[in-house]
């Protein structure tokens, strides 16, 4: 195991990380996008993005795109490279506000979190579309880990914290259990060559209806490219 520092809330840090990783000339067979914050008070990343959207979504969007060439070079016909992005069941109630992705008009911690998790599902589906269109030996899937007993809940209100403390042993998954579906997506032979799936408890299931809106997927992708300052590859794909 080797650790390389990367702050997903900083576009500069992400670019520096990718440079350091590429300098090692290592293949990249699996990328798991799992960083995140939840229900934080209204605040911005160093790049001026609302923190949920900037860290949970845009950070992973940029990181994945900057590593795509390495992933494509690493995948083969019989062993695709795999991209796994961790979303949440919260995406089912999320709404994507294309005219206000930064939640400037009306900030809600829950709404901003849900939007970032919906954006990750839309991103995964559009990414798989682009990978398929380019004939790349890379697959992209999105995972719902379930309700997991981690420090992610440190910003929820005290009532929820008390309930969590009292019921975690009964209703919450351990971190190991929460990681199981991501590991399944990363290494299971059953997932070889399968992309564009939403996985929960190691099974393919249906995501929110809005996530299948191809026009919304394209518009979010294009806007995201503008926000992080990269070329929009989707403009080349019909």
mmCIF file of C-alpha atoms in Angstrom:
data_model
loop_
_atom_site.group_PDB
_atom_site.id
_atom_site.type_symbol
_atom_site.label_atom_id
_atom_site.label_comp_id
_atom_site.label_asym_id
_atom_site.label_seq_id
_atom_site.Cartn_x
_atom_site.Cartn_y
_atom_site.Cartn_z
ATOM 1 C CA UNK A 1 0.000 0.000 0.000
ATOM 2 C CA UNK A 2 1.286 3.419 -0.942
ATOM 3 C CA UNK A 3 -0.346 6.696 0.074
ATOM 4 C CA UNK A 4 -0.488 9.738 -2.204
ATOM 5 C CA UNK A 5 -2.131 12.895 -0.852
ATOM 6 C CA UNK A 6 -5.119 14.310 -2.723
ATOM 7 C CA UNK A 7 -7.590 16.904 -1.432
ATOM 8 C CA UNK A 8 -10.818 16.439 -3.405
ATOM 9 C CA UNK A 9 -11.942 19.926 -2.356
ATOM 10 C CA UNK A 10 -9.019 21.489 -4.256
ATOM 11 C CA UNK A 11 -8.706 21.454 -8.050
ATOM 12 C CA UNK A 12 -5.002 22.295 -7.664
ATOM 13 C CA UNK A 13 -4.429 19.361 -5.311
ATOM 14 C CA UNK A 14 -6.232 16.977 -7.685
ATOM 15 C CA UNK A 15 -4.083 18.063 -10.629
ATOM 16 C CA UNK A 16 -0.912 17.722 -8.543
ATOM 17 C CA UNK A 17 -1.953 14.241 -7.422
ATOM 18 C CA UNK A 18 -2.565 13.120 -11.009
ATOM 19 C CA UNK A 19 0.868 14.432 -12.042
ATOM 20 C CA UNK A 20 2.533 12.480 -9.218
ATOM 21 C CA UNK A 21 0.601 9.327 -10.044
ATOM 22 C CA UNK A 22 1.364 9.527 -13.763
ATOM 23 C CA UNK A 23 5.053 10.028 -13.018
ATOM 24 C CA UNK A 24 5.101 6.517 -11.518
ATOM 25 C CA UNK A 25 4.060 5.015 -14.874
ATOM 26 C CA UNK A 26 1.762 2.577 -13.097
ATOM 27 C CA UNK A 27 -1.319 0.996 -14.661
ATOM 28 C CA UNK A 28 -4.678 1.898 -13.138
ATOM 29 C CA UNK A 29 -7.152 -0.956 -13.070
ATOM 30 C CA UNK A 30 -9.627 0.272 -10.454
ATOM 31 C CA UNK A 31 -10.628 3.773 -9.375
ATOM 32 C CA UNK A 32 -13.058 4.075 -6.444
ATOM 33 C CA UNK A 33 -14.507 7.556 -5.946
ATOM 34 C CA UNK A 34 -15.513 7.547 -2.283
ATOM 35 C CA UNK A 35 -14.625 10.884 -0.653
ATOM 36 C CA UNK A 36 -17.407 13.070 0.673
ATOM 37 C CA UNK A 37 -18.999 15.340 3.234
ATOM 38 C CA UNK A 38 -22.618 15.337 4.399
ATOM 39 C CA UNK A 39 -24.946 18.000 5.785
ATOM 40 C CA UNK A 40 -22.176 20.528 6.341
ATOM 41 C CA UNK A 41 -23.088 24.169 7.054
ATOM 42 C CA UNK A 42 -22.964 26.482 4.050
ATOM 43 C CA UNK A 43 -19.338 26.980 3.064
ATOM 44 C CA UNK A 44 -17.125 26.956 -0.012
ATOM 45 C CA UNK A 45 -14.066 25.095 -1.252
ATOM 46 C CA UNK A 46 -10.890 27.031 -2.047
ATOM 47 C CA UNK A 47 -12.105 27.233 -5.665
ATOM 48 C CA UNK A 48 -15.352 28.908 -4.598
ATOM 49 C CA UNK A 49 -17.662 25.911 -5.067
ATOM 50 C CA UNK A 50 -20.391 24.992 -2.588
ATOM 51 C CA UNK A 51 -18.696 22.265 -0.553
ATOM 52 C CA UNK A 52 -21.066 19.347 -1.187
ATOM 53 C CA UNK A 53 -21.085 19.964 -4.926
ATOM 54 C CA UNK A 54 -17.394 20.881 -5.126
ATOM 55 C CA UNK A 55 -15.995 18.004 -3.070
ATOM 56 C CA UNK A 56 -18.521 15.183 -3.453
ATOM 57 C CA UNK A 57 -19.090 15.699 -7.162
ATOM 58 C CA UNK A 58 -16.757 18.091 -9.001
ATOM 59 C CA UNK A 59 -13.647 16.741 -7.274
ATOM 60 C CA UNK A 60 -14.433 13.219 -8.454
ATOM 61 C CA UNK A 61 -15.493 14.482 -11.881
ATOM 62 C CA UNK A 62 -12.128 16.156 -12.440
ATOM 63 C CA UNK A 63 -10.085 13.328 -10.913
ATOM 64 C CA UNK A 64 -11.799 10.700 -13.068
ATOM 65 C CA UNK A 65 -11.421 12.696 -16.267
ATOM 66 C CA UNK A 66 -7.729 13.387 -15.646
ATOM 67 C CA UNK A 67 -7.119 9.671 -15.053
ATOM 68 C CA UNK A 68 -9.188 8.423 -17.992
ATOM 69 C CA UNK A 69 -6.271 8.035 -20.402
ATOM 70 C CA UNK A 70 -4.399 5.875 -17.882
ATOM 71 C CA UNK A 71 -7.524 3.798 -17.239
ATOM 72 C CA UNK A 72 -8.056 3.291 -20.981
ATOM 73 C CA UNK A 73 -4.448 2.178 -21.427
ATOM 74 C CA UNK A 74 -4.771 -0.241 -18.500
ATOM 75 C CA UNK A 75 -7.982 -1.984 -19.566
ATOM 76 C CA UNK A 76 -8.048 -4.913 -21.973
ATOM 77 C CA UNK A 77 -10.784 -6.759 -23.850
ATOM 78 C CA UNK A 78 -10.870 -9.518 -21.225
ATOM 79 C CA UNK A 79 -10.142 -7.349 -18.181
ATOM 80 C CA UNK A 80 -11.733 -3.914 -18.288
ATOM 81 C CA UNK A 81 -10.458 -1.162 -16.020
ATOM 82 C CA UNK A 82 -13.246 -0.208 -13.603
ATOM 83 C CA UNK A 83 -14.510 3.096 -12.209
ATOM 84 C CA UNK A 84 -16.710 2.831 -9.111
ATOM 85 C CA UNK A 85 -18.415 5.947 -7.785
ATOM 86 C CA UNK A 86 -20.125 5.937 -4.394
ATOM 87 C CA UNK A 87 -23.478 7.723 -4.293
ATOM 88 C CA UNK A 88 -26.307 7.334 -1.765
ATOM 89 C CA UNK A 89 -29.997 6.475 -1.529
ATOM 90 C CA UNK A 90 -30.378 10.201 -0.809
ATOM 91 C CA UNK A 91 -30.080 10.751 -4.569
ATOM 92 C CA UNK A 92 -33.665 9.475 -4.907
ATOM 93 C CA UNK A 93 -34.937 12.710 -3.333
ATOM 94 C CA UNK A 94 -32.292 14.918 -4.928
ATOM 95 C CA UNK A 95 -33.049 17.649 -7.439
ATOM 96 C CA UNK A 96 -30.488 18.996 -9.889
ATOM 97 C CA UNK A 97 -30.703 22.763 -10.191
ATOM 98 C CA UNK A 98 -28.714 23.455 -13.359
ATOM 99 C CA UNK A 99 -29.260 27.184 -12.959
ATOM 100 C CA UNK A 100 -28.068 27.114 -9.347
ATOM 101 C CA UNK A 101 -25.689 24.191 -8.859
ATOM 102 C CA UNK A 102 -23.951 26.123 -6.070
ATOM 103 C CA UNK A 103 -27.181 26.456 -4.023
ATOM 104 C CA UNK A 104 -26.717 30.227 -3.825
ATOM 105 C CA UNK A 105 -30.421 31.082 -4.015
ATOM 106 C CA UNK A 106 -31.534 28.857 -1.173
ATOM 107 C CA UNK A 107 -29.111 26.693 0.801
ATOM 108 C CA UNK A 108 -30.249 23.505 2.496
ATOM 109 C CA UNK A 109 -27.599 21.078 3.833
ATOM 110 C CA UNK A 110 -29.806 18.105 2.988
ATOM 111 C CA UNK A 111 -30.753 19.480 -0.429
ATOM 112 C CA UNK A 112 -27.144 20.264 -1.355
ATOM 113 C CA UNK A 113 -26.007 16.799 -0.246
ATOM 114 C CA UNK A 114 -28.793 15.055 -2.172
ATOM 115 C CA UNK A 115 -28.022 17.095 -5.296
ATOM 116 C CA UNK A 116 -24.344 16.115 -5.156
ATOM 117 C CA UNK A 117 -25.275 12.431 -4.885
ATOM 118 C CA UNK A 118 -27.736 12.670 -7.786
ATOM 119 C CA UNK A 119 -25.043 14.398 -9.841
ATOM 120 C CA UNK A 120 -22.730 11.410 -9.244
ATOM 121 C CA UNK A 121 -25.322 9.018 -10.687
ATOM 122 C CA UNK A 122 -25.939 11.222 -13.737
ATOM 123 C CA UNK A 123 -22.159 11.540 -14.198
ATOM 124 C CA UNK A 124 -21.658 7.767 -14.091
ATOM 125 C CA UNK A 125 -24.308 7.076 -16.721
ATOM 126 C CA UNK A 126 -22.966 9.756 -19.075
ATOM 127 C CA UNK A 127 -19.397 8.546 -18.513
ATOM 128 C CA UNK A 128 -20.377 4.986 -19.451
ATOM 129 C CA UNK A 129 -22.080 6.315 -22.584
ATOM 130 C CA UNK A 130 -18.878 8.083 -23.629
ATOM 131 C CA UNK A 131 -16.695 5.060 -22.809
ATOM 132 C CA UNK A 132 -18.936 2.774 -24.876
ATOM 133 C CA UNK A 133 -19.020 5.216 -27.791
ATOM 134 C CA UNK A 134 -15.209 5.351 -27.822
ATOM 135 C CA UNK A 135 -14.829 1.578 -27.604
ATOM 136 C CA UNK A 136 -12.826 1.892 -24.388
ATOM 137 C CA UNK A 137 -12.073 -1.132 -22.210
ATOM 138 C CA UNK A 138 -13.272 0.750 -19.133
ATOM 139 C CA UNK A 139 -16.558 0.425 -17.243
ATOM 140 C CA UNK A 140 -18.229 2.898 -14.893
ATOM 141 C CA UNK A 141 -20.713 1.918 -12.204
ATOM 142 C CA UNK A 142 -22.300 3.674 -9.237
ATOM 143 C CA UNK A 143 -22.758 2.182 -5.762
ATOM 144 C CA UNK A 144 -25.139 2.793 -2.853
ATOM 145 C CA UNK A 145 -23.293 1.589 0.286
ATOM 146 C CA UNK A 146 -26.354 1.806 2.522
ATOM 147 C CA UNK A 147 -26.469 3.468 5.938
ATOM 148 C CA UNK A 148 -22.992 3.037 7.398
ATOM 149 C CA UNK A 149 -21.755 3.844 10.895
ATOM 150 C CA UNK A 150 -18.977 6.361 10.121
ATOM 151 C CA UNK A 151 -17.979 9.919 11.017
ATOM 152 C CA UNK A 152 -19.903 11.159 7.970
ATOM 153 C CA UNK A 153 -22.794 11.978 10.332
ATOM 154 C CA UNK A 154 -20.873 14.428 12.513
ATOM 155 C CA UNK A 155 -22.729 17.454 11.095
ATOM 156 C CA UNK A 156 -26.282 16.178 11.628
ATOM 157 C CA UNK A 157 -28.401 17.668 14.427
ATOM 158 C CA UNK A 158 -28.033 16.363 17.991
ATOM 159 C CA UNK A 159 -31.357 14.507 17.900
ATOM 160 C CA UNK A 160 -30.185 12.433 14.929
ATOM 161 C CA UNK A 161 -26.850 11.834 16.654
ATOM 162 C CA UNK A 162 -28.632 10.478 19.733
ATOM 163 C CA UNK A 163 -30.843 8.214 17.611
ATOM 164 C CA UNK A 164 -27.783 7.025 15.702
ATOM 165 C CA UNK A 165 -25.934 6.289 18.944
ATOM 166 C CA UNK A 166 -28.872 4.252 20.264
ATOM 167 C CA UNK A 167 -29.688 2.312 17.092
ATOM 168 C CA UNK A 168 -26.415 2.050 15.130
ATOM 169 C CA UNK A 169 -25.820 -1.524 16.299
ATOM 170 C CA UNK A 170 -29.194 -2.560 14.912
ATOM 171 C CA UNK A 171 -29.748 -0.509 11.752
ATOM 172 C CA UNK A 172 -26.335 0.736 10.607
ATOM 173 C CA UNK A 173 -23.777 -1.224 8.633
ATOM 174 C CA UNK A 174 -20.192 -1.439 9.816
ATOM 175 C CA UNK A 175 -17.617 0.276 7.554
ATOM 176 C CA UNK A 176 -16.572 -3.188 6.342
ATOM 177 C CA UNK A 177 -20.156 -4.054 5.413
ATOM 178 C CA UNK A 178 -20.599 -0.657 3.782
ATOM 179 C CA UNK A 179 -17.550 -1.262 1.600
ATOM 180 C CA UNK A 180 -18.734 -4.659 0.353
ATOM 181 C CA UNK A 181 -20.673 -3.425 -2.685
ATOM 182 C CA UNK A 182 -17.810 -1.167 -3.799
ATOM 183 C CA UNK A 183 -15.444 -4.146 -3.542
ATOM 184 C CA UNK A 184 -17.942 -6.294 -5.444
ATOM 185 C CA UNK A 185 -18.089 -3.716 -8.243
ATOM 186 C CA UNK A 186 -14.289 -3.466 -8.285
ATOM 187 C CA UNK A 187 -13.288 -7.131 -8.416
ATOM 188 C CA UNK A 188 -16.258 -9.438 -9.007
ATOM 189 C CA UNK A 189 -16.017 -11.529 -12.216
ATOM 190 C CA UNK A 190 -19.783 -11.061 -12.535
ATOM 191 C CA UNK A 191 -19.217 -7.337 -13.176
ATOM 192 C CA UNK A 192 -16.630 -7.850 -15.911
ATOM 193 C CA UNK A 193 -17.644 -5.742 -18.905
ATOM 194 C CA UNK A 194 -20.782 -4.436 -17.166
ATOM 195 C CA UNK A 195 -21.154 -0.671 -16.983
ATOM 196 C CA UNK A 196 -23.795 1.933 -16.287
ATOM 197 C CA UNK A 197 -25.210 -0.031 -13.332
ATOM 198 C CA UNK A 198 -26.558 1.169 -9.996
ATOM 199 C CA UNK A 199 -25.604 -1.345 -7.306
ATOM 200 C CA UNK A 200 -26.991 -1.887 -3.808
ATOM 201 C CA UNK A 201 -26.162 -4.858 -1.578
ATOM 202 C CA UNK A 202 -24.105 -6.334 -4.429
ATOM 203 C CA UNK A 203 -27.100 -6.359 -6.771
ATOM 204 C CA UNK A 204 -28.089 -4.234 -9.747
ATOM 205 C CA UNK A 205 -31.089 -2.093 -8.969
ATOM 206 C CA UNK A 206 -32.941 0.920 -10.354
ATOM 207 C CA UNK A 207 -31.800 4.436 -9.571
ATOM 208 C CA UNK A 208 -34.045 7.509 -9.522
ATOM 209 C CA UNK A 209 -36.016 8.012 -12.742
ATOM 210 C CA UNK A 210 -34.483 11.458 -13.292
ATOM 211 C CA UNK A 211 -31.000 9.902 -13.396
ATOM 212 C CA UNK A 212 -31.858 8.229 -16.723
ATOM 213 C CA UNK A 213 -32.611 11.584 -18.383
ATOM 214 C CA UNK A 214 -29.948 11.604 -21.119
ATOM 215 C CA UNK A 215 -30.376 15.294 -21.873
ATOM 216 C CA UNK A 216 -29.839 16.143 -18.200
ATOM 217 C CA UNK A 217 -26.782 13.882 -18.140
ATOM 218 C CA UNK A 218 -25.279 15.731 -21.128
ATOM 219 C CA UNK A 219 -26.068 19.185 -19.785
ATOM 220 C CA UNK A 220 -24.551 18.428 -16.389
ATOM 221 C CA UNK A 221 -21.444 16.981 -18.042
ATOM 222 C CA UNK A 222 -20.970 20.047 -20.252
ATOM 223 C CA UNK A 223 -21.477 22.445 -17.351
ATOM 224 C CA UNK A 224 -19.097 20.417 -15.167
ATOM 225 C CA UNK A 225 -16.375 20.605 -17.829
ATOM 226 C CA UNK A 226 -16.710 24.383 -17.847
ATOM 227 C CA UNK A 227 -16.546 24.571 -14.049
ATOM 228 C CA UNK A 228 -13.344 22.522 -13.711
ATOM 229 C CA UNK A 229 -11.730 23.814 -16.895
ATOM 230 C CA UNK A 230 -11.382 20.715 -19.080
ATOM 231 C CA UNK A 231 -12.357 19.898 -22.677
ATOM 232 C CA UNK A 232 -15.857 18.539 -23.135
ATOM 233 C CA UNK A 233 -15.358 15.102 -24.719
ATOM 234 C CA UNK A 234 -19.108 14.644 -25.069
ATOM 235 C CA UNK A 235 -19.124 17.255 -27.846
ATOM 236 C CA UNK A 236 -17.419 14.686 -30.081
ATOM 237 C CA UNK A 237 -19.951 11.939 -29.412
ATOM 238 C CA UNK A 238 -23.394 11.938 -31.041
#
